[in-house]
């Protein structure tokens, strides 16, 4: 869909075009079309407008693509910046995603101390969500396929019974 929109929309503003390019790169990286994803991210600006709410989400998306492409240190660095921002701005769901990417990258780099640190922070956020969210909302959130994938890849277990 992103590819079709990029090909057909000549009036699209630069920010929307960059978002679609990142979305396409993310999809390609998860569909094992790594050369295409690599080519796409090479055309994107390196900072992706970090100082805007969408920019931080884009930073996190870029880190996810980089992790999938084996650009592990870049993924760790990008996810680390994003996690710090999301922690400062009280966005636990986005911080959790960042921490999962950080933990996965640290594990790939065989940095066990960092992996343990990021994993513990992720479990702390999951516990915080359990204490502050209604059970139905929490179960719905925890059943999201993207979240389940991030937790599985990072080898982070949900620290409580979800029933």
mmCIF file with all atom_site columns, N, CA and C in Angstrom, residues 66-124:
data_model
loop_
_atom_site.group_PDB
_atom_site.id
_atom_site.type_symbol
_atom_site.label_atom_id
_atom_site.label_alt_id
_atom_site.label_comp_id
_atom_site.label_asym_id
_atom_site.label_entity_id
_atom_site.label_seq_id
_atom_site.pdbx_PDB_ins_code
_atom_site.Cartn_x
_atom_site.Cartn_y
_atom_site.Cartn_z
_atom_site.occupancy
_atom_site.B_iso_or_equiv
_atom_site.pdbx_formal_charge
_atom_site.auth_seq_id
_atom_site.auth_comp_id
_atom_site.auth_asym_id
_atom_site.auth_atom_id
_atom_site.pdbx_PDB_model_num
ATOM 1   N N  . UNK A 1 66  ? 16.470 -1.116  11.382 1.00 0.00 ? 66  UNK A N  1
ATOM 2   C CA . UNK A 1 66  ? 17.910 -1.363  11.505 1.00 0.00 ? 66  UNK A CA 1
ATOM 3   C C  . UNK A 1 66  ? 18.182 -2.683  12.214 1.00 0.00 ? 66  UNK A C  1
ATOM 4   N N  . UNK A 1 67  ? 17.421 -2.972  13.263 1.00 0.00 ? 67  UNK A N  1
ATOM 5   C CA . UNK A 1 67  ? 17.598 -4.246  13.965 1.00 0.00 ? 67  UNK A CA 1
ATOM 6   C C  . UNK A 1 67  ? 17.314 -5.417  13.028 1.00 0.00 ? 67  UNK A C  1
ATOM 7   N N  . UNK A 1 68  ? 16.252 -5.307  12.269 1.00 0.00 ? 68  UNK A N  1
ATOM 8   C CA . UNK A 1 68  ? 15.880 -6.370  11.334 1.00 0.00 ? 68  UNK A CA 1
ATOM 9   C C  . UNK A 1 68  ? 16.931 -6.553  10.244 1.00 0.00 ? 68  UNK A C  1
ATOM 10  N N  . UNK A 1 69  ? 17.615 -5.463  9.878  1.00 0.00 ? 69  UNK A N  1
ATOM 11  C CA . UNK A 1 69  ? 18.636 -5.523  8.838  1.00 0.00 ? 69  UNK A CA 1
ATOM 12  C C  . UNK A 1 69  ? 20.011 -5.922  9.369  1.00 0.00 ? 69  UNK A C  1
ATOM 13  N N  . UNK A 1 70  ? 20.109 -6.143  10.686 1.00 0.00 ? 70  UNK A N  1
ATOM 14  C CA . UNK A 1 70  ? 21.395 -6.519  11.264 1.00 0.00 ? 70  UNK A CA 1
ATOM 15  C C  . UNK A 1 70  ? 22.290 -5.334  11.585 1.00 0.00 ? 70  UNK A C  1
ATOM 16  N N  . UNK A 1 71  ? 21.744 -4.133  11.519 1.00 0.00 ? 71  UNK A N  1
ATOM 17  C CA . UNK A 1 71  ? 22.484 -2.918  11.874 1.00 0.00 ? 71  UNK A CA 1
ATOM 18  C C  . UNK A 1 71  ? 22.271 -2.692  13.375 1.00 0.00 ? 71  UNK A C  1
ATOM 19  N N  . UNK A 1 72  ? 22.818 -3.611  14.147 1.00 0.00 ? 72  UNK A N  1
ATOM 20  C CA . UNK A 1 72  ? 22.459 -3.751  15.551 1.00 0.00 ? 72  UNK A CA 1
ATOM 21  C C  . UNK A 1 72  ? 22.883 -2.546  16.391 1.00 0.00 ? 72  UNK A C  1
ATOM 22  N N  . UNK A 1 73  ? 24.088 -2.053  16.206 1.00 0.00 ? 73  UNK A N  1
ATOM 23  C CA . UNK A 1 73  ? 24.539 -0.914  17.020 1.00 0.00 ? 73  UNK A CA 1
ATOM 24  C C  . UNK A 1 73  ? 23.712 0.331   16.719 1.00 0.00 ? 73  UNK A C  1
ATOM 25  N N  . UNK A 1 74  ? 23.402 0.564   15.440 1.00 0.00 ? 74  UNK A N  1
ATOM 26  C CA . UNK A 1 74  ? 22.571 1.712   15.083 1.00 0.00 ? 74  UNK A CA 1
ATOM 27  C C  . UNK A 1 74  ? 21.178 1.575   15.695 1.00 0.00 ? 74  UNK A C  1
ATOM 28  N N  . UNK A 1 75  ? 20.643 0.356   15.674 1.00 0.00 ? 75  UNK A N  1
ATOM 29  C CA . UNK A 1 75  ? 19.327 0.106   16.263 1.00 0.00 ? 75  UNK A CA 1
ATOM 30  C C  . UNK A 1 75  ? 19.354 0.388   17.762 1.00 0.00 ? 75  UNK A C  1
ATOM 31  N N  . UNK A 1 76  ? 20.398 -0.076  18.427 1.00 0.00 ? 76  UNK A N  1
ATOM 32  C CA . UNK A 1 76  ? 20.539 0.153   19.865 1.00 0.00 ? 76  UNK A CA 1
ATOM 33  C C  . UNK A 1 76  ? 20.619 1.643   20.167 1.00 0.00 ? 76  UNK A C  1
ATOM 34  N N  . UNK A 1 77  ? 21.427 2.364   19.414 1.00 0.00 ? 77  UNK A N  1
ATOM 35  C CA . UNK A 1 77  ? 21.584 3.804   19.646 1.00 0.00 ? 77  UNK A CA 1
ATOM 36  C C  . UNK A 1 77  ? 20.272 4.556   19.425 1.00 0.00 ? 77  UNK A C  1
ATOM 37  N N  . UNK A 1 78  ? 19.583 4.241   18.343 1.00 0.00 ? 78  UNK A N  1
ATOM 38  C CA . UNK A 1 78  ? 18.321 4.916   18.048 1.00 0.00 ? 78  UNK A CA 1
ATOM 39  C C  . UNK A 1 78  ? 17.236 4.591   19.058 1.00 0.00 ? 78  UNK A C  1
ATOM 40  N N  . UNK A 1 79  ? 17.124 3.329   19.422 1.00 0.00 ? 79  UNK A N  1
ATOM 41  C CA . UNK A 1 79  ? 16.110 2.921   20.399 1.00 0.00 ? 79  UNK A CA 1
ATOM 42  C C  . UNK A 1 79  ? 16.417 3.514   21.771 1.00 0.00 ? 79  UNK A C  1
ATOM 43  N N  . UNK A 1 80  ? 17.704 3.649   22.093 1.00 0.00 ? 80  UNK A N  1
ATOM 44  C CA . UNK A 1 80  ? 18.094 4.235   23.371 1.00 0.00 ? 80  UNK A CA 1
ATOM 45  C C  . UNK A 1 80  ? 17.661 5.693   23.461 1.00 0.00 ? 80  UNK A C  1
ATOM 46  N N  . UNK A 1 81  ? 17.895 6.455   22.404 1.00 0.00 ? 81  UNK A N  1
ATOM 47  C CA . UNK A 1 81  ? 17.460 7.856   22.386 1.00 0.00 ? 81  UNK A CA 1
ATOM 48  C C  . UNK A 1 81  ? 15.950 7.946   22.510 1.00 0.00 ? 81  UNK A C  1
ATOM 49  N N  . UNK A 1 82  ? 15.253 7.094   21.777 1.00 0.00 ? 82  UNK A N  1
ATOM 50  C CA . UNK A 1 82  ? 13.792 7.106   21.814 1.00 0.00 ? 82  UNK A CA 1
ATOM 51  C C  . UNK A 1 82  ? 13.281 6.717   23.203 1.00 0.00 ? 82  UNK A C  1
ATOM 52  N N  . UNK A 1 83  ? 13.874 5.691   23.808 1.00 0.00 ? 83  UNK A N  1
ATOM 53  C CA . UNK A 1 83  ? 13.434 5.260   25.136 1.00 0.00 ? 83  UNK A CA 1
ATOM 54  C C  . UNK A 1 83  ? 13.604 6.373   26.159 1.00 0.00 ? 83  UNK A C  1
ATOM 55  N N  . UNK A 1 84  ? 14.724 7.085   26.082 1.00 0.00 ? 84  UNK A N  1
ATOM 56  C CA . UNK A 1 84  ? 14.942 8.214   26.996 1.00 0.00 ? 84  UNK A CA 1
ATOM 57  C C  . UNK A 1 84  ? 13.856 9.269   26.821 1.00 0.00 ? 84  UNK A C  1
ATOM 58  N N  . UNK A 1 85  ? 13.544 9.586   25.573 1.00 0.00 ? 85  UNK A N  1
ATOM 59  C CA . UNK A 1 85  ? 12.500 10.583  25.302 1.00 0.00 ? 85  UNK A CA 1
ATOM 60  C C  . UNK A 1 85  ? 11.148 10.104  25.836 1.00 0.00 ? 85  UNK A C  1
ATOM 61  N N  . UNK A 1 86  ? 10.780 8.859   25.522 1.00 0.00 ? 86  UNK A N  1
ATOM 62  C CA . UNK A 1 86  ? 9.479  8.360   25.941 1.00 0.00 ? 86  UNK A CA 1
ATOM 63  C C  . UNK A 1 86  ? 9.388  8.240   27.459 1.00 0.00 ? 86  UNK A C  1
ATOM 64  N N  . UNK A 1 87  ? 10.487 7.977   28.128 1.00 0.00 ? 87  UNK A N  1
ATOM 65  C CA . UNK A 1 87  ? 10.498 7.941   29.582 1.00 0.00 ? 87  UNK A CA 1
ATOM 66  C C  . UNK A 1 87  ? 10.274 9.346   30.147 1.00 0.00 ? 87  UNK A C  1
ATOM 67  N N  . UNK A 1 88  ? 10.989 10.332  29.600 1.00 0.00 ? 88  UNK A N  1
ATOM 68  C CA . UNK A 1 88  ? 10.849 11.724  30.053 1.00 0.00 ? 88  UNK A CA 1
ATOM 69  C C  . UNK A 1 88  ? 9.445  12.268  29.823 1.00 0.00 ? 88  UNK A C  1
ATOM 70  N N  . UNK A 1 89  ? 8.783  11.818  28.765 1.00 0.00 ? 89  UNK A N  1
ATOM 71  C CA . UNK A 1 89  ? 7.464  12.357  28.408 1.00 0.00 ? 89  UNK A CA 1
ATOM 72  C C  . UNK A 1 89  ? 6.325  11.431  28.834 1.00 0.00 ? 89  UNK A C  1
ATOM 73  N N  . UNK A 1 90  ? 6.617  10.480  29.693 1.00 0.00 ? 90  UNK A N  1
ATOM 74  C CA . UNK A 1 90  ? 5.611  9.568   30.257 1.00 0.00 ? 90  UNK A CA 1
ATOM 75  C C  . UNK A 1 90  ? 4.762  8.886   29.190 1.00 0.00 ? 90  UNK A C  1
ATOM 76  N N  . UNK A 1 91  ? 5.440  8.191   28.277 1.00 0.00 ? 91  UNK A N  1
ATOM 77  C CA . UNK A 1 91  ? 4.775  7.406   27.242 1.00 0.00 ? 91  UNK A CA 1
ATOM 78  C C  . UNK A 1 91  ? 5.214  5.947   27.393 1.00 0.00 ? 91  UNK A C  1
ATOM 79  N N  . UNK A 1 92  ? 4.650  5.237   28.387 1.00 0.00 ? 92  UNK A N  1
ATOM 80  C CA . UNK A 1 92  ? 5.153  3.897   28.702 1.00 0.00 ? 92  UNK A CA 1
ATOM 81  C C  . UNK A 1 92  ? 5.017  2.883   27.570 1.00 0.00 ? 92  UNK A C  1
ATOM 82  N N  . UNK A 1 93  ? 3.970  2.995   26.741 1.00 0.00 ? 93  UNK A N  1
ATOM 83  C CA . UNK A 1 93  ? 3.808  2.013   25.661 1.00 0.00 ? 93  UNK A CA 1
ATOM 84  C C  . UNK A 1 93  ? 4.940  2.150   24.648 1.00 0.00 ? 93  UNK A C  1
ATOM 85  N N  . UNK A 1 94  ? 5.290  3.389   24.296 1.00 0.00 ? 94  UNK A N  1
ATOM 86  C CA . UNK A 1 94  ? 6.382  3.616   23.349 1.00 0.00 ? 94  UNK A CA 1
ATOM 87  C C  . UNK A 1 94  ? 7.734  3.314   23.986 1.00 0.00 ? 94  UNK A C  1
ATOM 88  N N  . UNK A 1 95  ? 7.860  3.612   25.275 1.00 0.00 ? 95  UNK A N  1
ATOM 89  C CA . UNK A 1 95  ? 9.097  3.269   25.979 1.00 0.00 ? 95  UNK A CA 1
ATOM 90  C C  . UNK A 1 95  ? 9.283  1.759   26.008 1.00 0.00 ? 95  UNK A C  1
ATOM 91  N N  . UNK A 1 96  ? 8.193  1.011   26.209 1.00 0.00 ? 96  UNK A N  1
ATOM 92  C CA . UNK A 1 96  ? 8.272  -0.451  26.218 1.00 0.00 ? 96  UNK A CA 1
ATOM 93  C C  . UNK A 1 96  ? 8.767  -0.975  24.875 1.00 0.00 ? 96  UNK A C  1
ATOM 94  N N  . UNK A 1 97  ? 8.220  -0.452  23.802 1.00 0.00 ? 97  UNK A N  1
ATOM 95  C CA . UNK A 1 97  ? 8.665  -0.863  22.463 1.00 0.00 ? 97  UNK A CA 1
ATOM 96  C C  . UNK A 1 97  ? 10.154 -0.564  22.287 1.00 0.00 ? 97  UNK A C  1
ATOM 97  N N  . UNK A 1 98  ? 10.567 0.625   22.723 1.00 0.00 ? 98  UNK A N  1
ATOM 98  C CA . UNK A 1 98  ? 11.985 1.010   22.633 1.00 0.00 ? 98  UNK A CA 1
ATOM 99  C C  . UNK A 1 98  ? 12.859 0.040   23.415 1.00 0.00 ? 98  UNK A C  1
ATOM 100 N N  . UNK A 1 99  ? 12.420 -0.297  24.616 1.00 0.00 ? 99  UNK A N  1
ATOM 101 C CA . UNK A 1 99  ? 13.198 -1.204  25.465 1.00 0.00 ? 99  UNK A CA 1
ATOM 102 C C  . UNK A 1 99  ? 13.305 -2.598  24.866 1.00 0.00 ? 99  UNK A C  1
ATOM 103 N N  . UNK A 1 100 ? 12.251 -3.045  24.206 1.00 0.00 ? 100 UNK A N  1
ATOM 104 C CA . UNK A 1 100 ? 12.312 -4.360  23.548 1.00 0.00 ? 100 UNK A CA 1
ATOM 105 C C  . UNK A 1 100 ? 13.350 -4.355  22.431 1.00 0.00 ? 100 UNK A C  1
ATOM 106 N N  . UNK A 1 101 ? 13.386 -3.274  21.668 1.00 0.00 ? 101 UNK A N  1
ATOM 107 C CA . UNK A 1 101 ? 14.387 -3.159  20.602 1.00 0.00 ? 101 UNK A CA 1
ATOM 108 C C  . UNK A 1 101 ? 15.784 -3.063  21.209 1.00 0.00 ? 101 UNK A C  1
ATOM 109 N N  . UNK A 1 102 ? 15.927 -2.281  22.279 1.00 0.00 ? 102 UNK A N  1
ATOM 110 C CA . UNK A 1 102 ? 17.227 -2.176  22.956 1.00 0.00 ? 102 UNK A CA 1
ATOM 111 C C  . UNK A 1 102 ? 17.678 -3.538  23.485 1.00 0.00 ? 102 UNK A C  1
ATOM 112 N N  . UNK A 1 103 ? 16.770 -4.254  24.127 1.00 0.00 ? 103 UNK A N  1
ATOM 113 C CA . UNK A 1 103 ? 17.122 -5.567  24.689 1.00 0.00 ? 103 UNK A CA 1
ATOM 114 C C  . UNK A 1 103 ? 17.531 -6.536  23.586 1.00 0.00 ? 103 UNK A C  1
ATOM 115 N N  . UNK A 1 104 ? 16.790 -6.533  22.484 1.00 0.00 ? 104 UNK A N  1
ATOM 116 C CA . UNK A 1 104 ? 17.126 -7.414  21.359 1.00 0.00 ? 104 UNK A CA 1
ATOM 117 C C  . UNK A 1 104 ? 18.496 -7.071  20.783 1.00 0.00 ? 104 UNK A C  1
ATOM 118 N N  . UNK A 1 105 ? 18.761 -5.787  20.647 1.00 0.00 ? 105 UNK A N  1
ATOM 119 C CA . UNK A 1 105 ? 20.053 -5.354  20.109 1.00 0.00 ? 105 UNK A CA 1
ATOM 120 C C  . UNK A 1 105 ? 21.189 -5.705  21.067 1.00 0.00 ? 105 UNK A C  1
ATOM 121 N N  . UNK A 1 106 ? 20.987 -5.458  22.347 1.00 0.00 ? 106 UNK A N  1
ATOM 122 C CA . UNK A 1 106 ? 22.022 -5.783  23.334 1.00 0.00 ? 106 UNK A CA 1
ATOM 123 C C  . UNK A 1 106 ? 22.306 -7.285  23.338 1.00 0.00 ? 106 UNK A C  1
ATOM 124 N N  . UNK A 1 107 ? 21.261 -8.087  23.223 1.00 0.00 ? 107 UNK A N  1
ATOM 125 C CA . UNK A 1 107 ? 21.448 -9.541  23.179 1.00 0.00 ? 107 UNK A CA 1
ATOM 126 C C  . UNK A 1 107 ? 22.251 -9.936  21.942 1.00 0.00 ? 107 UNK A C  1
ATOM 127 N N  . UNK A 1 108 ? 21.931 -9.325  20.794 1.00 0.00 ? 108 UNK A N  1
ATOM 128 C CA . UNK A 1 108 ? 22.658 -9.625  19.562 1.00 0.00 ? 108 UNK A CA 1
ATOM 129 C C  . UNK A 1 108 ? 24.125 -9.204  19.660 1.00 0.00 ? 108 UNK A C  1
ATOM 130 N N  . UNK A 1 109 ? 24.390 -8.148  20.418 1.00 0.00 ? 109 UNK A N  1
ATOM 131 C CA . UNK A 1 109 ? 25.763 -7.672  20.617 1.00 0.00 ? 109 UNK A CA 1
ATOM 132 C C  . UNK A 1 109 ? 26.472 -8.424  21.745 1.00 0.00 ? 109 UNK A C  1
ATOM 133 N N  . UNK A 1 110 ? 25.747 -9.385  22.350 1.00 0.00 ? 110 UNK A N  1
ATOM 134 C CA . UNK A 1 110 ? 26.280 -10.183 23.462 1.00 0.00 ? 110 UNK A CA 1
ATOM 135 C C  . UNK A 1 110 ? 26.664 -9.318  24.666 1.00 0.00 ? 110 UNK A C  1
ATOM 136 N N  . UNK A 1 111 ? 25.890 -8.247  24.859 1.00 0.00 ? 111 UNK A N  1
ATOM 137 C CA . UNK A 1 111 ? 26.082 -7.362  26.008 1.00 0.00 ? 111 UNK A CA 1
ATOM 138 C C  . UNK A 1 111 ? 25.032 -7.737  27.050 1.00 0.00 ? 111 UNK A C  1
ATOM 139 N N  . UNK A 1 112 ? 25.375 -8.751  27.856 1.00 0.00 ? 112 UNK A N  1
ATOM 140 C CA . UNK A 1 112 ? 24.417 -9.310  28.805 1.00 0.00 ? 112 UNK A CA 1
ATOM 141 C C  . UNK A 1 112 ? 23.985 -8.319  29.872 1.00 0.00 ? 112 UNK A C  1
ATOM 142 N N  . UNK A 1 113 ? 24.894 -7.468  30.323 1.00 0.00 ? 113 UNK A N  1
ATOM 143 C CA . UNK A 1 113 ? 24.531 -6.486  31.362 1.00 0.00 ? 113 UNK A CA 1
ATOM 144 C C  . UNK A 1 113 ? 23.482 -5.517  30.831 1.00 0.00 ? 113 UNK A C  1
ATOM 145 N N  . UNK A 1 114 ? 23.656 -5.022  29.622 1.00 0.00 ? 114 UNK A N  1
ATOM 146 C CA . UNK A 1 114 ? 22.668 -4.111  29.033 1.00 0.00 ? 114 UNK A CA 1
ATOM 147 C C  . UNK A 1 114 ? 21.365 -4.839  28.761 1.00 0.00 ? 114 UNK A C  1
ATOM 148 N N  . UNK A 1 115 ? 21.459 -6.078  28.265 1.00 0.00 ? 115 UNK A N  1
ATOM 149 C CA . UNK A 1 115 ? 20.253 -6.859  28.016 1.00 0.00 ? 115 UNK A CA 1
ATOM 150 C C  . UNK A 1 115 ? 19.442 -6.993  29.300 1.00 0.00 ? 115 UNK A C  1
ATOM 151 N N  . UNK A 1 116 ? 20.098 -7.326  30.399 1.00 0.00 ? 116 UNK A N  1
ATOM 152 C CA . UNK A 1 116 ? 19.401 -7.478  31.680 1.00 0.00 ? 116 UNK A CA 1
ATOM 153 C C  . UNK A 1 116 ? 18.784 -6.156  32.123 1.00 0.00 ? 116 UNK A C  1
ATOM 154 N N  . UNK A 1 117 ? 19.502 -5.060  31.941 1.00 0.00 ? 117 UNK A N  1
ATOM 155 C CA . UNK A 1 117 ? 19.005 -3.738  32.328 1.00 0.00 ? 117 UNK A CA 1
ATOM 156 C C  . UNK A 1 117 ? 17.748 -3.373  31.536 1.00 0.00 ? 117 UNK A C  1
ATOM 157 N N  . UNK A 1 118 ? 17.794 -3.538  30.208 1.00 0.00 ? 118 UNK A N  1
ATOM 158 C CA . UNK A 1 118 ? 16.643 -3.186  29.368 1.00 0.00 ? 118 UNK A CA 1
ATOM 159 C C  . UNK A 1 118 ? 15.463 -4.113  29.634 1.00 0.00 ? 118 UNK A C  1
ATOM 160 N N  . UNK A 1 119 ? 15.739 -5.392  29.835 1.00 0.00 ? 119 UNK A N  1
ATOM 161 C CA . UNK A 1 119 ? 14.679 -6.357  30.113 1.00 0.00 ? 119 UNK A CA 1
ATOM 162 C C  . UNK A 1 119 ? 13.984 -6.030  31.425 1.00 0.00 ? 119 UNK A C  1
ATOM 163 N N  . UNK A 1 120 ? 14.769 -5.692  32.436 1.00 0.00 ? 120 UNK A N  1
ATOM 164 C CA . UNK A 1 120 ? 14.190 -5.348  33.738 1.00 0.00 ? 120 UNK A CA 1
ATOM 165 C C  . UNK A 1 120 ? 13.311 -4.116  33.623 1.00 0.00 ? 120 UNK A C  1
ATOM 166 N N  . UNK A 1 121 ? 13.773 -3.104  32.888 1.00 0.00 ? 121 UNK A N  1
ATOM 167 C CA . UNK A 1 121 ? 12.951 -1.900  32.706 1.00 0.00 ? 121 UNK A CA 1
ATOM 168 C C  . UNK A 1 121 ? 11.649 -2.238  31.989 1.00 0.00 ? 121 UNK A C  1
ATOM 169 N N  . UNK A 1 122 ? 11.715 -3.114  31.004 1.00 0.00 ? 122 UNK A N  1
ATOM 170 C CA . UNK A 1 122 ? 10.509 -3.513  30.267 1.00 0.00 ? 122 UNK A CA 1
ATOM 171 C C  . UNK A 1 122 ? 9.527  -4.225  31.198 1.00 0.00 ? 122 UNK A C  1
ATOM 172 N N  . UNK A 1 123 ? 10.026 -5.133  32.031 1.00 0.00 ? 123 UNK A N  1
ATOM 173 C CA . UNK A 1 123 ? 9.170  -5.841  32.988 1.00 0.00 ? 123 UNK A CA 1
ATOM 174 C C  . UNK A 1 123 ? 8.574  -4.847  33.983 1.00 0.00 ? 123 UNK A C  1
ATOM 175 N N  . UNK A 1 124 ? 9.357  -3.851  34.404 1.00 0.00 ? 124 UNK A N  1
ATOM 176 C CA . UNK A 1 124 ? 8.844  -2.823  35.315 1.00 0.00 ? 124 UNK A CA 1
ATOM 177 C C  . UNK A 1 124 ? 7.684  -2.053  34.680 1.00 0.00 ? 124 UNK A C  1
#
